mmCIF file of C-alpha atoms and ligand atoms in Angstrom:
data_model
loop_
_atom_site.group_PDB
_atom_site.id
_atom_site.type_symbol
_atom_site.label_atom_id
_atom_site.label_comp_id
_atom_site.label_asym_id
_atom_site.label_seq_id
_atom_site.Cartn_x
_atom_site.Cartn_y
_atom_site.Cartn_z
ATOM 1 C CA MET A 1 45.713 14.127 22.345
ATOM 2 C CA ARG A 2 46.628 12.698 18.967
ATOM 3 C CA ARG A 3 46.366 9.107 20.284
ATOM 4 C CA GLN A 4 42.918 9.735 21.730
ATOM 5 C CA LEU A 5 41.693 11.215 18.446
ATOM 6 C CA PHE A 6 42.919 8.108 16.662
ATOM 7 C CA GLY A 7 41.135 5.784 19.079
ATOM 8 C CA ASN A 8 37.880 7.734 18.660
ATOM 9 C CA GLN A 9 38.099 7.539 14.902
ATOM 10 C CA ARG A 10 38.469 3.783 15.014
ATOM 11 C CA ALA A 11 35.453 3.478 17.325
ATOM 12 C CA LEU A 12 33.460 5.748 15.010
ATOM 13 C CA ARG A 13 34.398 3.692 11.944
ATOM 14 C CA GLY A 14 33.417 0.486 13.758
ATOM 15 C CA PHE A 15 30.101 2.051 14.730
ATOM 16 C CA PHE A 16 29.334 3.089 11.127
ATOM 17 C CA LEU A 17 30.184 -0.392 9.813
ATOM 18 C CA LEU A 18 27.946 -1.981 12.442
ATOM 19 C CA MET A 19 25.074 0.360 11.478
ATOM 20 C CA LEU A 20 25.567 -0.410 7.786
ATOM 21 C CA ALA A 21 25.527 -4.159 8.499
ATOM 22 C CA LEU A 22 22.360 -3.770 10.587
ATOM 23 C CA ILE A 23 20.622 -1.769 7.846
ATOM 24 C CA CYS A 24 21.576 -4.450 5.276
ATOM 25 C CA ILE A 25 20.215 -7.243 7.491
ATOM 26 C CA ILE A 26 16.948 -5.387 8.129
ATOM 27 C CA ALA A 27 16.535 -4.466 4.453
ATOM 28 C CA LEU A 28 17.187 -8.048 3.325
ATOM 29 C CA GLY A 29 14.749 -9.415 5.903
ATOM 30 C CA HIS A 30 12.040 -7.028 4.732
ATOM 31 C CA GLY A 31 12.779 -7.167 1.038
ATOM 32 C CA GLU A 32 11.183 -10.492 0.375
ATOM 33 C CA PRO A 33 7.830 -10.097 2.128
ATOM 34 C CA VAL A 34 7.502 -6.499 0.976
ATOM 35 C CA PHE A 35 8.448 -6.818 -2.665
ATOM 36 C CA GLY A 36 8.588 -10.535 -3.394
ATOM 37 C CA ILE A 37 5.148 -12.089 -3.076
ATOM 38 C CA ASP A 38 1.959 -10.593 -4.457
ATOM 39 C CA GLY A 39 -0.095 -11.948 -1.585
ATOM 40 C CA GLY A 40 2.506 -11.130 1.066
ATOM 41 C CA VAL A 41 0.799 -10.556 4.397
ATOM 42 C CA THR A 42 2.877 -7.511 5.253
ATOM 43 C CA ASN A 43 2.911 -6.123 1.758
ATOM 44 C CA ILE A 44 1.770 -2.552 2.317
ATOM 45 C CA PHE A 45 3.494 -1.485 -0.905
ATOM 46 C CA LYS A 46 1.249 -3.543 -3.165
ATOM 47 C CA PRO A 47 -2.245 -2.372 -2.299
ATOM 48 C CA LEU A 48 -5.013 -3.966 -4.326
ATOM 49 C CA ALA A 49 -8.023 -2.035 -3.084
ATOM 50 C CA GLN A 50 -9.247 1.257 -1.772
ATOM 51 C CA PRO A 51 -8.488 2.738 0.728
ATOM 52 C CA ALA A 52 -5.074 0.975 0.796
ATOM 53 C CA GLN A 53 -4.192 2.527 -2.585
ATOM 54 C CA GLU A 54 -4.870 6.067 -1.438
ATOM 55 C CA ILE A 55 -2.928 5.507 1.790
ATOM 56 C CA LYS A 56 0.043 4.238 -0.221
ATOM 57 C CA GLU A 57 0.054 7.298 -2.464
ATOM 58 C CA THR A 58 0.029 9.645 0.536
ATOM 59 C CA SER A 59 2.757 7.718 2.332
ATOM 60 C CA PHE A 60 4.939 7.703 -0.793
ATOM 61 C CA LEU A 61 4.631 11.475 -1.060
ATOM 62 C CA VAL A 62 5.570 11.841 2.627
ATOM 63 C CA LEU A 63 8.470 9.408 2.148
ATOM 64 C CA ALA A 64 9.688 11.329 -0.901
ATOM 65 C CA VAL A 65 9.603 14.681 0.924
ATOM 66 C CA CYS A 66 11.451 13.150 3.873
ATOM 67 C CA ALA A 67 13.988 11.525 1.534
ATOM 68 C CA VAL A 68 14.783 14.881 -0.108
ATOM 69 C CA ILE A 69 15.251 16.503 3.313
ATOM 70 C CA PHE A 70 17.453 13.593 4.405
ATOM 71 C CA VAL A 71 19.634 13.789 1.308
ATOM 72 C CA VAL A 72 20.071 17.576 1.604
ATOM 73 C CA VAL A 73 20.874 17.511 5.344
ATOM 74 C CA ALA A 74 23.114 14.419 5.182
ATOM 75 C CA GLY A 75 24.813 15.812 2.041
ATOM 76 C CA LEU A 76 25.615 19.154 3.715
ATOM 77 C CA LEU A 77 26.835 17.325 6.790
ATOM 78 C CA LEU A 78 29.100 15.049 4.735
ATOM 79 C CA TYR A 79 30.389 18.012 2.730
ATOM 80 C CA GLY A 80 31.217 19.847 5.941
ATOM 81 C CA LEU A 81 32.902 16.813 7.481
ATOM 82 C CA ILE A 82 35.125 16.200 4.485
ATOM 83 C CA ARG A 83 35.806 19.742 3.293
ATOM 84 C CA PHE A 84 36.634 21.119 6.746
ATOM 85 C CA ARG A 85 38.226 18.040 8.305
ATOM 86 C CA HIS A 86 41.273 18.299 10.525
ATOM 87 C CA ARG A 87 44.456 18.527 8.506
ATOM 88 C CA ALA A 88 48.087 18.277 9.525
ATOM 89 C CA GLY A 89 49.387 21.773 10.200
ATOM 90 C CA ASP A 90 46.021 23.245 11.332
ATOM 91 C CA ASP A 91 46.487 25.519 14.285
ATOM 92 C CA GLY A 92 43.448 23.965 16.069
ATOM 93 C CA SER A 93 41.729 27.361 16.678
ATOM 94 C CA GLU A 94 37.932 27.774 16.428
ATOM 95 C CA PRO A 95 36.510 28.807 13.037
ATOM 96 C CA PRO A 96 34.517 32.102 12.864
ATOM 97 C CA GLN A 97 31.204 31.784 14.770
ATOM 98 C CA VAL A 98 28.021 33.216 13.192
ATOM 99 C CA TYR A 99 25.333 34.661 15.517
ATOM 100 C CA GLY A 100 21.970 36.236 14.772
ATOM 101 C CA SER A 101 21.876 35.932 10.964
ATOM 102 C CA ASN A 102 18.333 36.924 10.025
ATOM 103 C CA GLN A 103 18.563 35.307 6.592
ATOM 104 C CA ILE A 104 19.644 31.901 7.884
ATOM 105 C CA GLU A 105 17.126 31.897 10.746
ATOM 106 C CA LEU A 106 14.285 32.932 8.462
ATOM 107 C CA ALA A 107 15.210 30.190 5.987
ATOM 108 C CA TRP A 108 15.252 27.403 8.550
ATOM 109 C CA THR A 109 11.991 28.576 10.102
ATOM 110 C CA VAL A 110 9.942 29.290 6.997
ATOM 111 C CA LEU A 111 11.009 26.244 4.947
ATOM 112 C CA PRO A 112 10.064 23.602 7.576
ATOM 113 C CA VAL A 113 6.761 25.411 8.243
ATOM 114 C CA LEU A 114 5.943 25.264 4.524
ATOM 115 C CA ILE A 115 6.882 21.584 4.301
ATOM 116 C CA VAL A 116 4.824 20.657 7.370
ATOM 117 C CA PHE A 117 1.897 22.668 6.023
ATOM 118 C CA VAL A 118 1.934 20.768 2.722
ATOM 119 C CA LEU A 119 2.148 17.433 4.565
ATOM 120 C CA ILE A 120 -0.778 18.393 6.821
ATOM 121 C CA LEU A 121 -2.918 19.354 3.808
ATOM 122 C CA VAL A 122 -2.196 16.122 1.936
ATOM 123 C CA THR A 123 -2.724 13.892 4.984
ATOM 124 C CA SER A 124 -5.949 15.605 6.065
ATOM 125 C CA ARG A 125 -7.350 15.265 2.562
ATOM 126 C CA THR A 126 -6.658 11.525 2.588
ATOM 127 C CA ILE A 127 -8.102 11.074 6.094
ATOM 128 C CA ALA A 128 -11.235 13.047 5.167
ATOM 129 C CA ASP A 129 -11.669 11.092 1.921
ATOM 130 C CA ILE A 130 -11.534 7.782 3.778
ATOM 131 C CA GLN A 131 -13.532 8.694 6.887
ATOM 132 C CA ASP A 132 -16.303 10.566 5.109
ATOM 133 C CA ARG A 133 -17.030 7.862 2.549
ATOM 134 C CA LYS A 134 -20.806 7.393 2.467
ATOM 135 C CA PRO A 135 -22.054 3.877 1.782
ATOM 136 C CA PRO A 136 -23.656 3.858 -1.686
ATOM 137 C CA GLN A 137 -26.874 2.003 -2.425
ATOM 138 C CA GLY A 138 -26.459 -1.764 -2.094
ATOM 139 C CA THR A 139 -23.404 -1.567 0.175
ATOM 140 C CA LEU A 140 -22.635 -4.747 2.074
ATOM 141 C CA GLN A 141 -22.830 -4.105 5.835
ATOM 142 C CA THR A 142 -20.904 -6.390 8.154
ATOM 143 C CA THR A 143 -20.115 -6.513 11.852
ATOM 144 C CA ILE A 144 -16.765 -7.883 12.963
ATOM 145 C CA VAL A 145 -16.375 -8.831 16.621
ATOM 146 C CA GLY A 146 -12.883 -9.494 17.918
ATOM 147 C CA HIS A 147 -12.579 -12.343 20.415
ATOM 148 C CA GLN A 148 -9.547 -13.908 22.089
ATOM 149 C CA TRP A 149 -8.428 -15.252 19.538
ATOM 150 C CA TRP A 150 -10.752 -15.325 16.588
ATOM 151 C CA TRP A 151 -13.019 -13.077 14.528
ATOM 152 C CA GLU A 152 -16.789 -13.304 14.601
ATOM 153 C CA ILE A 153 -18.208 -12.118 11.287
ATOM 154 C CA ARG A 154 -21.857 -11.115 10.974
ATOM 155 C CA TYR A 155 -23.867 -9.979 7.974
ATOM 156 C CA PRO A 156 -26.899 -8.472 9.744
ATOM 157 C CA GLY A 157 -28.873 -7.804 6.548
ATOM 158 C CA LEU A 158 -28.280 -11.290 5.186
ATOM 159 C CA ASN A 159 -28.707 -13.399 8.344
ATOM 160 C CA ILE A 160 -25.289 -14.940 7.998
ATOM 161 C CA VAL A 161 -22.826 -15.532 10.815
ATOM 162 C CA THR A 162 -19.415 -17.005 10.221
ATOM 163 C CA ALA A 163 -15.878 -16.753 11.574
ATOM 164 C CA ASN A 164 -12.352 -15.765 10.562
ATOM 165 C CA GLU A 165 -13.014 -15.668 6.817
ATOM 166 C CA LEU A 166 -14.738 -12.547 5.564
ATOM 167 C CA HIS A 167 -16.322 -13.003 2.138
ATOM 168 C CA VAL A 168 -17.026 -9.829 0.161
ATOM 169 C CA PRO A 169 -17.916 -8.931 -3.415
ATOM 170 C CA ALA A 170 -15.480 -7.160 -5.734
ATOM 171 C CA SER A 171 -16.426 -3.835 -7.262
ATOM 172 C CA ASP A 172 -16.524 -4.957 -10.865
ATOM 173 C CA GLY A 173 -18.648 -4.349 -13.939
ATOM 174 C CA ARG A 174 -21.794 -4.149 -11.840
ATOM 175 C CA GLY A 175 -20.661 -0.904 -10.210
ATOM 176 C CA PRO A 176 -19.117 -0.081 -6.837
ATOM 177 C CA ARG A 177 -19.840 -2.628 -4.110
ATOM 178 C CA PRO A 178 -17.813 -1.552 -1.092
ATOM 179 C CA THR A 179 -18.092 -3.438 2.190
ATOM 180 C CA PHE A 180 -18.560 -1.461 5.395
ATOM 181 C CA LEU A 181 -17.294 -2.987 8.623
ATOM 182 C CA LYS A 182 -18.555 -2.199 12.116
ATOM 183 C CA LEU A 183 -15.782 -3.207 14.465
ATOM 184 C CA GLN A 184 -16.545 -4.342 18.014
ATOM 185 C CA SER A 185 -14.761 -6.354 20.670
ATOM 186 C CA ALA A 186 -16.051 -9.010 23.044
ATOM 187 C CA ASP A 187 -13.108 -8.778 25.415
ATOM 188 C CA VAL A 188 -9.901 -6.773 24.914
ATOM 189 C CA ALA A 189 -8.590 -4.438 22.208
ATOM 190 C CA HIS A 190 -7.790 -6.038 18.841
ATOM 191 C CA SER A 191 -6.963 -4.479 15.491
ATOM 192 C CA PHE A 192 -8.276 -5.439 12.067
ATOM 193 C CA TRP A 193 -5.498 -5.271 9.504
ATOM 194 C CA VAL A 194 -5.433 -6.622 5.979
ATOM 195 C CA PRO A 195 -2.538 -4.597 4.517
ATOM 196 C CA GLN A 196 -3.501 -4.882 0.853
ATOM 197 C CA LEU A 197 -7.058 -3.695 1.489
ATOM 198 C CA ALA A 198 -6.891 -0.942 4.108
ATOM 199 C CA GLY A 199 -5.036 0.488 7.081
ATOM 200 C CA LYS A 200 -5.437 -0.785 10.620
ATOM 201 C CA THR A 201 -8.540 -0.052 12.679
ATOM 202 C CA ASP A 202 -8.841 -1.038 16.327
ATOM 203 C CA LEU A 203 -11.668 -3.081 17.838
ATOM 204 C CA ILE A 204 -12.225 -1.620 21.286
ATOM 205 C CA PRO A 205 -14.538 -2.960 24.023
ATOM 206 C CA ASN A 206 -17.721 -0.893 24.499
ATOM 207 C CA ARG A 207 -17.103 1.136 21.397
ATOM 208 C CA GLU A 208 -17.851 0.796 17.720
ATOM 209 C CA ASN A 209 -15.327 1.723 15.043
ATOM 210 C CA LEU A 210 -16.075 1.896 11.354
ATOM 211 C CA MET A 211 -14.039 1.108 8.285
ATOM 212 C CA TRP A 212 -14.640 0.114 4.693
ATOM 213 C CA ILE A 213 -12.913 -1.792 1.930
ATOM 214 C CA GLU A 214 -13.475 -1.767 -1.777
ATOM 215 C CA PRO A 215 -11.430 -4.454 -3.531
ATOM 216 C CA THR A 216 -11.675 -4.809 -7.296
ATOM 217 C CA LYS A 217 -9.683 -7.990 -7.796
ATOM 218 C CA PRO A 218 -11.092 -11.369 -6.690
ATOM 219 C CA GLY A 219 -8.755 -13.457 -4.562
ATOM 220 C CA THR A 220 -7.802 -14.222 -0.969
ATOM 221 C CA TYR A 221 -6.230 -11.451 1.090
ATOM 222 C CA LEU A 222 -4.416 -12.249 4.295
ATOM 223 C CA GLY A 223 -4.185 -10.189 7.417
ATOM 224 C CA ASN A 224 -3.794 -10.500 11.134
ATOM 225 C CA CYS A 225 -4.713 -8.933 14.422
ATOM 226 C CA ALA A 226 -2.437 -5.924 14.829
ATOM 227 C CA GLU A 227 -2.905 -5.117 18.516
ATOM 228 C CA TYR A 228 -1.426 -7.354 21.184
ATOM 229 C CA CYS A 229 -4.391 -9.137 22.766
ATOM 230 C CA GLY A 230 -2.943 -12.039 24.744
ATOM 231 C CA THR A 231 -1.145 -15.358 24.332
ATOM 232 C CA GLN A 232 -2.394 -16.221 20.873
ATOM 233 C CA HIS A 233 -2.417 -12.711 19.383
ATOM 234 C CA ALA A 234 0.003 -13.884 16.668
ATOM 235 C CA ARG A 235 -2.428 -16.602 15.649
ATOM 236 C CA MET A 236 -5.459 -14.447 15.158
ATOM 237 C CA LEU A 237 -5.369 -14.396 11.401
ATOM 238 C CA ILE A 238 -7.941 -12.966 9.014
ATOM 239 C CA ARG A 239 -8.708 -14.086 5.502
ATOM 240 C CA VAL A 240 -10.728 -11.834 3.244
ATOM 241 C CA VAL A 241 -12.077 -13.731 0.272
ATOM 242 C CA VAL A 242 -13.084 -11.400 -2.554
ATOM 243 C CA HIS A 243 -15.553 -12.881 -5.054
ATOM 244 C CA SER A 244 -16.844 -11.629 -8.353
ATOM 245 C CA SER A 245 -20.377 -10.248 -7.918
ATOM 246 C CA ASP A 246 -22.146 -13.397 -9.164
ATOM 247 C CA GLU A 247 -19.956 -15.738 -7.199
ATOM 248 C CA PHE A 248 -20.587 -13.706 -4.053
ATOM 249 C CA ASP A 249 -24.343 -13.962 -4.512
ATOM 250 C CA ARG A 250 -23.948 -17.752 -4.790
ATOM 251 C CA TRP A 251 -21.886 -17.811 -1.581
ATOM 252 C CA VAL A 252 -24.626 -15.852 0.207
ATOM 253 C CA THR A 253 -27.306 -18.315 -0.924
ATOM 254 C CA GLU A 254 -25.228 -21.245 0.363
ATOM 255 C CA GLN A 255 -24.504 -19.604 3.716
ATOM 256 C CA GLN A 256 -28.124 -18.600 4.300
ATOM 257 C CA LYS A 257 -29.228 -22.231 4.343
ATOM 258 C CA ASN A 258 -29.645 -23.951 7.685
ATOM 259 C CA ALA A 259 -27.138 -26.647 8.583
ATOM 260 C CA SER A 260 -27.498 -29.727 6.415
ATOM 261 C CA VAL A 261 -28.998 -32.751 8.103
ATOM 262 C CA ALA A 262 -26.994 -35.671 6.817
ATOM 263 C CA THR A 263 -28.166 -39.078 7.944
ATOM 264 C CA ASN A 264 -24.759 -40.714 7.981
ATOM 265 C CA ALA A 265 -23.516 -39.051 11.153
ATOM 266 C CA ASP A 266 -26.241 -39.741 13.723
ATOM 267 C CA GLU A 267 -23.788 -41.035 16.318
ATOM 268 C CA GLY A 268 -21.714 -37.895 16.050
ATOM 269 C CA ARG A 269 -24.747 -35.618 16.194
ATOM 270 C CA LYS A 270 -25.873 -37.353 19.382
ATOM 271 C CA ALA A 271 -22.403 -37.030 20.909
ATOM 272 C CA PHE A 272 -22.209 -33.339 19.929
ATOM 273 C CA PHE A 273 -25.560 -32.513 21.499
ATOM 274 C CA ALA A 274 -24.904 -34.667 24.599
ATOM 275 C CA ASN A 275 -21.705 -32.768 25.367
ATOM 276 C CA SER A 276 -21.224 -29.141 26.259
ATOM 277 C CA CYS A 277 -20.298 -28.215 22.646
ATOM 278 C CA VAL A 278 -23.781 -26.689 22.373
ATOM 279 C CA ASN A 279 -23.102 -24.200 25.167
ATOM 280 C CA CYS A 280 -20.541 -22.363 23.040
ATOM 281 C CA HIS A 281 -21.361 -23.058 19.408
ATOM 282 C CA THR A 282 -24.329 -22.295 17.189
ATOM 283 C CA ILE A 283 -25.436 -24.638 14.437
ATOM 284 C CA ARG A 284 -28.347 -22.919 12.745
ATOM 285 C CA GLY A 285 -31.451 -25.089 12.429
ATOM 286 C CA THR A 286 -30.583 -27.106 15.550
ATOM 287 C CA SER A 287 -30.848 -26.564 19.289
ATOM 288 C CA ALA A 288 -27.158 -25.601 19.458
ATOM 289 C CA GLN A 289 -27.309 -21.830 20.047
ATOM 290 C CA GLY A 290 -24.142 -21.087 22.041
ATOM 291 C CA LYS A 291 -22.568 -17.686 21.459
ATOM 292 C CA PHE A 292 -19.055 -17.919 22.957
ATOM 293 C CA GLY A 293 -17.367 -19.824 20.151
ATOM 294 C CA PRO A 294 -17.466 -19.636 16.359
ATOM 295 C CA ASP A 295 -20.700 -20.461 14.514
ATOM 296 C CA LEU A 296 -20.324 -23.945 13.021
ATOM 297 C CA THR A 297 -23.327 -23.965 10.656
ATOM 298 C CA HIS A 298 -21.135 -24.100 7.552
ATOM 299 C CA LEU A 299 -17.835 -25.056 9.156
ATOM 300 C CA MET A 300 -16.667 -27.077 6.163
ATOM 301 C CA SER A 301 -16.939 -24.076 3.846
ATOM 302 C CA ARG A 302 -14.005 -22.508 5.693
ATOM 303 C CA GLU A 303 -10.456 -22.997 4.505
ATOM 304 C CA MET A 304 -8.711 -22.887 7.871
ATOM 305 C CA LEU A 305 -9.311 -23.872 11.494
ATOM 306 C CA ALA A 306 -8.609 -21.948 14.696
ATOM 307 C CA ALA A 307 -8.361 -18.507 13.038
ATOM 308 C CA GLY A 308 -5.898 -19.459 10.342
ATOM 309 C CA VAL A 309 -3.668 -21.756 12.394
ATOM 310 C CA VAL A 310 -4.106 -25.039 10.469
ATOM 311 C CA PRO A 311 -5.848 -25.973 7.193
ATOM 312 C CA ASN A 312 -9.358 -27.351 7.628
ATOM 313 C CA THR A 313 -8.589 -31.009 6.878
ATOM 314 C CA PRO A 314 -10.338 -34.027 8.465
ATOM 315 C CA ASP A 315 -7.127 -34.873 10.307
ATOM 316 C CA ASN A 316 -6.678 -31.377 11.756
ATOM 317 C CA LEU A 317 -10.355 -31.225 12.668
ATOM 318 C CA ARG A 318 -9.981 -34.475 14.569
ATOM 319 C CA ARG A 319 -6.875 -33.178 16.367
ATOM 320 C CA TRP A 320 -8.764 -29.994 17.258
ATOM 321 C CA VAL A 321 -11.754 -31.868 18.709
ATOM 322 C CA ARG A 322 -9.378 -34.194 20.598
ATOM 323 C CA ASP A 323 -7.427 -31.379 22.273
ATOM 324 C CA PRO A 324 -7.535 -27.781 21.013
ATOM 325 C CA GLN A 325 -4.785 -26.846 23.487
ATOM 326 C CA LYS A 326 -2.293 -28.937 21.517
ATOM 327 C CA ILE A 327 -2.907 -26.776 18.412
ATOM 328 C CA LYS A 328 -3.497 -23.397 20.068
ATOM 329 C CA VAL A 329 -2.244 -23.191 23.652
ATOM 330 C CA GLY A 330 -4.423 -21.033 25.867
ATOM 331 C CA CYS A 331 -7.423 -20.861 23.547
ATOM 332 C CA LEU A 332 -10.746 -20.777 25.344
ATOM 333 C CA MET A 333 -11.922 -24.181 24.089
ATOM 334 C CA PRO A 334 -10.847 -26.766 26.664
ATOM 335 C CA ASN A 335 -9.871 -30.366 26.130
ATOM 336 C CA MET A 336 -13.296 -32.026 26.530
ATOM 337 C CA GLN A 337 -11.756 -35.355 27.586
ATOM 338 C CA LEU A 338 -13.731 -37.207 24.911
ATOM 339 C CA THR A 339 -13.182 -40.898 24.244
ATOM 340 C CA ASP A 340 -11.527 -41.875 20.934
ATOM 341 C CA GLN A 341 -14.893 -43.064 19.671
ATOM 342 C CA GLU A 342 -16.608 -39.780 20.576
ATOM 343 C CA VAL A 343 -13.842 -37.818 18.841
ATOM 344 C CA ASP A 344 -14.320 -39.894 15.667
ATOM 345 C CA HIS A 345 -18.087 -39.503 15.742
ATOM 346 C CA ILE A 346 -18.080 -35.767 16.430
ATOM 347 C CA THR A 347 -15.463 -35.166 13.716
ATOM 348 C CA ALA A 348 -17.613 -37.136 11.269
ATOM 349 C CA TYR A 349 -20.653 -35.046 12.231
ATOM 350 C CA LEU A 350 -18.782 -31.742 11.882
ATOM 351 C CA GLN A 351 -17.706 -32.790 8.399
ATOM 352 C CA THR A 352 -21.329 -32.885 7.325
ATOM 353 C CA LEU A 353 -21.654 -29.133 8.056
ATOM 354 C CA LYS A 354 -20.887 -28.074 4.528
HETATM 355 CU CU1 CUA B 401 -6.485 -9.939 18.667
HETATM 356 CU CU2 CUA B 401 -4.206 -9.363 18.751
#
């Protein structure tokens, strides 16, 4: 009996040490992205816009309430374990058993009900605040369509179509300028998540979801698809570029222009239009009107290629045109089996799409 108790204690101690080590490893692994970098992709604790700010406040309140409960329960448990532990000379009989105490049962029924009630009130207020937000005058309306594995971004009122990099104005001195997003999907379920701007909202086929963001600080905010959507789900990154009001208006003017017609890339233009590139891509102002792939009208204004996988450099662009599968396995753009010369020409042409 005594031996067995000893063995159990050792196993228990080992288990606690293992748990402690695991918690340390997890905490260390999360510490850096969560608290270290201002622009950290997973940094839900440093919101820089509404509604992320409001969500953080609510979750901190919930965390605090839960922490108090945890400390009280774990404290009582520890107290009991230590104070009433087995001592040499105990006779090993059962302690007095308490049944049907109205006071105790009332306390542990009423207290949790009150706590849950407060949590429900706070959470519902936050949800209502966020969902019922009415777009004020001059709100930017956008439509985001999730594709395997990239984001189509439309500005219906402005006649702009782009991909993967959502440009929005900041709410600054010129008053509130929130951006409303209509979320749709072209294939499977995706989820739009830029942690420092807002919570996650799913993009579901045959359904339209709504969300809004109202950043106040210009800068680039990173996010990613947050719903498993196939092979390249992890490389379906979003960039939200927040501009000051004036800068945003300049961006709009640039994007509204048709594709530039540079004369130094005629060979490449011919190669582009002779191949099946035009079946999938649109270049506004030309006969290329394909809808399956990203709009290329102002391709060179984008920072990244392939939904955030590689920086948009001439070298990466060339590698992409040569064989997209080498950069993003399984993506829907096939290797077009172009000759080296065609690859050079088409890359040169694409670089004129500023
Ligand atoms: Cu799209 Cu995951």
